[in-house]
Every structure is written in C-alpha cells, then in structure tokens.
GROMACS .gro file of C-alpha atoms in nm:
model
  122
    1UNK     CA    1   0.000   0.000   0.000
    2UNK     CA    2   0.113   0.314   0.082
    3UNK     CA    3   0.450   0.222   0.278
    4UNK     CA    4   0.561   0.120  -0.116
    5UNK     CA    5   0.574   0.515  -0.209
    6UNK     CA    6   0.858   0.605   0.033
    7UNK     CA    7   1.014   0.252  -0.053
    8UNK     CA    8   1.009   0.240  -0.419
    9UNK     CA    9   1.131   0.591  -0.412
   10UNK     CA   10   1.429   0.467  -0.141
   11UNK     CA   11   1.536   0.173  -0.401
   12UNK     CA   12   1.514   0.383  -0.724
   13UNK     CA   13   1.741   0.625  -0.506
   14UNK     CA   14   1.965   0.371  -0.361
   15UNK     CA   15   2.033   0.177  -0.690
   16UNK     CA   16   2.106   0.504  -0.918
   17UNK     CA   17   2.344   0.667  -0.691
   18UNK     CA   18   2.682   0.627  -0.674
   19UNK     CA   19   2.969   0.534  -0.689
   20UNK     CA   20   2.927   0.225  -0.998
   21UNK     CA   21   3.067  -0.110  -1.046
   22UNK     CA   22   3.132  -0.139  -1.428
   23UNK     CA   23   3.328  -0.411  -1.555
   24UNK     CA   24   3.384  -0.510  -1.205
   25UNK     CA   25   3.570  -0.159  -1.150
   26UNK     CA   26   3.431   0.093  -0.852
   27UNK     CA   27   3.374   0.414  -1.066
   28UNK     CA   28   3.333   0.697  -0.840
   29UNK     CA   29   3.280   0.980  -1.056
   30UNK     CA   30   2.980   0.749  -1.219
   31UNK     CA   31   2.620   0.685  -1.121
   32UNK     CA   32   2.386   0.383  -1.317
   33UNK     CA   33   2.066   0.260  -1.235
   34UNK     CA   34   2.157  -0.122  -1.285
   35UNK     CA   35   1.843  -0.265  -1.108
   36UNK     CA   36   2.085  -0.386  -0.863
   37UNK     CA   37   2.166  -0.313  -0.465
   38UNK     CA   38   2.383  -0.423  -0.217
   39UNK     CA   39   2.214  -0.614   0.029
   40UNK     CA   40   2.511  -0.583   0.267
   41UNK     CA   41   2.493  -0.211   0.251
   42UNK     CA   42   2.292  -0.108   0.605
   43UNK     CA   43   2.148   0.174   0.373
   44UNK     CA   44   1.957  -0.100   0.138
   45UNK     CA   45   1.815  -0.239   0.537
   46UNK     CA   46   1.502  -0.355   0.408
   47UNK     CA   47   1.440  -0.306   0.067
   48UNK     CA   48   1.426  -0.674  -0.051
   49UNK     CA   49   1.152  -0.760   0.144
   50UNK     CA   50   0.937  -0.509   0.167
   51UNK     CA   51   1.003  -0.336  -0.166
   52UNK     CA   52   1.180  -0.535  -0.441
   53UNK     CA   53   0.965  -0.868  -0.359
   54UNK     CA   54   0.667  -0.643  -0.386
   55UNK     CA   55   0.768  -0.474  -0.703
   56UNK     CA   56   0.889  -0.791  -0.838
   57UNK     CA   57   0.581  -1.003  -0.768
   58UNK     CA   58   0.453  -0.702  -1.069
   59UNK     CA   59   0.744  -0.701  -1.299
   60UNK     CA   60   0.717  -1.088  -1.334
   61UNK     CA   61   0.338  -1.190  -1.300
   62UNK     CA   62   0.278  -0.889  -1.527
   63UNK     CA   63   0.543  -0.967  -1.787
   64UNK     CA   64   0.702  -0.635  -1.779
   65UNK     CA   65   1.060  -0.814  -1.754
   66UNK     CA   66   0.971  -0.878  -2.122
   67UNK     CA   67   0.961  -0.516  -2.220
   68UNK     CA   68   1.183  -0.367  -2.042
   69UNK     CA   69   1.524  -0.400  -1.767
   70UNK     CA   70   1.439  -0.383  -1.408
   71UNK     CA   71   1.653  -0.050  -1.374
   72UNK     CA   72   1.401   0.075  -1.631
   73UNK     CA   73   1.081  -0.093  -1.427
   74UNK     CA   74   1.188   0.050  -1.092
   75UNK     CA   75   1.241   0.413  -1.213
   76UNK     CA   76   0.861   0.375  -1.383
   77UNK     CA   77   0.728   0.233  -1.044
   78UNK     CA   78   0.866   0.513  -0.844
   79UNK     CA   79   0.769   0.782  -1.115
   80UNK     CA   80   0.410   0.622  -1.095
   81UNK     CA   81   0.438   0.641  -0.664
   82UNK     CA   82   0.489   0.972  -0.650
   83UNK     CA   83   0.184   1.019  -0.885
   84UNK     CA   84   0.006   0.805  -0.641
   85UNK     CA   85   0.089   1.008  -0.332
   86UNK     CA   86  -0.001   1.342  -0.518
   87UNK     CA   87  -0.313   1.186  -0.588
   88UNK     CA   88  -0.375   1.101  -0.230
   89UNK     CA   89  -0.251   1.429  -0.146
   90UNK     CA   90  -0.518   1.605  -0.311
   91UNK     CA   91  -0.739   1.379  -0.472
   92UNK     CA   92  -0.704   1.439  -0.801
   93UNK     CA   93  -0.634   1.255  -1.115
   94UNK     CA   94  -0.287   1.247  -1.288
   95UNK     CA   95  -0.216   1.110  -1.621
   96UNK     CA   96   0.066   0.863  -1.638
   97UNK     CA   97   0.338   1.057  -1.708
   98UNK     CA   98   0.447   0.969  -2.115
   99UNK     CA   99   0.831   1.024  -2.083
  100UNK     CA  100   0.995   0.761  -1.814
  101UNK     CA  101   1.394   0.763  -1.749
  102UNK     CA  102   1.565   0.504  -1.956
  103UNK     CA  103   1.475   0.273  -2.285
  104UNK     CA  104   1.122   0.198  -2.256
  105UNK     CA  105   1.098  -0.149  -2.358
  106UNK     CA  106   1.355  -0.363  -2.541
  107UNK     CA  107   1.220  -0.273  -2.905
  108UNK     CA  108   1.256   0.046  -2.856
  109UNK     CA  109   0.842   0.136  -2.932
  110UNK     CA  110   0.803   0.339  -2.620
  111UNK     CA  111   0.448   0.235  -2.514
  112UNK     CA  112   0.302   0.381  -2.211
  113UNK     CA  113   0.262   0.158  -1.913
  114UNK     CA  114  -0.086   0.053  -1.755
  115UNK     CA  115  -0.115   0.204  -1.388
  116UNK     CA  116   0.028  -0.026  -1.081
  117UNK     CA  117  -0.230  -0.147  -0.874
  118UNK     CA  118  -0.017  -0.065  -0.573
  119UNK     CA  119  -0.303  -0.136  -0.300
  120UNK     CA  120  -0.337  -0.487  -0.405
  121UNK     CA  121  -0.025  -0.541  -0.430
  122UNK     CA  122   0.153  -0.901  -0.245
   0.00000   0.00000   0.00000
C-alpha cells in the first residue's frame, strides 16, 4: 500500500546513486541505475523484502521483464508512486506521465505503461 511510495522511491534512489561497479571496476565519478543493490549495505536495510519482492511479484506476473530492464521498471514504479501520493494528497487525477527515465521497452516502441495497482499489491 502506501509504505511502497517512500520505498520504491528509497530503491530507485539507492540503486542510481553512486559510486558504480562497471566491468567489475568501482567508478566513483559514475552513477547507473543497474536494477541492482547491495544487500550488505545497512542503507539497502530492508528493501528486498518489503520493496523489491513487492515490485517484483509485478514485474514478473505482469510480464514487464519482457519489455523492459528492471533498472528501467523501478524508475517507472517510483515515477508512478509519487503520482500516487499526489493523488492522495489532493485527490485528483494524474495522467501517467508519457516520458519515463531510460529505454522503454527492449524494441525500442516506447508504449506507455498501464497504472500499478499498488493497494493490491503481495
């Protein structure tokens, strides 16, 4: 429910931050989102099971790993949260936002993802 908002926004912060791993080389100067934390990192406390499970129990079930990376899933999640708590906030209705970070889906089309039911979520 509503605990996912500040979570999904936690993760998408956590895993595109710095410094990178690329090529199995610590970049500092670089930031990715790689769909990927450190679960030994105190700062990622948490995340696995009561974000990422949640978030993956969607990307998998709903067959979004076949569009698109999980870096690219996680940003749209927490882009869609925030429209969430807005909404909550003041009751209104927002339009899924048409531009999310990152590729949209591996052939490139760009299609515009269905709203998260993130109340009913596992």
């Amino acid at each position: 429910g509503r605990s996912l908002i500040g979570g999904t926004l936690r993760l998408v912060f956590n895993d595109c931050s710095g410094p990178a791993v690329v090529n199995g080389t610590l970049n500092k100067d670089l930031s990715i989102c790689d769909g990927c934390i450190d679960d030994k990192n105190p700062t990622n406390a948490g995340l696995h099971k009561y974000v990422i499970d949640k978030l993956d129990h969607v990307y998998i079930d709903g067959a979004y790993d076949r569009i698109m990376s999980r870096a690219d899933y996680w940003i749209a999640a927490a882009t869609i949260a925030i429209q969430y708590a807005v909404e909550l906030k003041f009751e209104g209705e927002m339009k899924i936002l048409k531009d999310f970070a990152g590729q949209m889906g591996i052939d490139g089309q760009g299609d515009i993802l269905p709203k998260l039911d993130i109340d009913n979520s596992p």
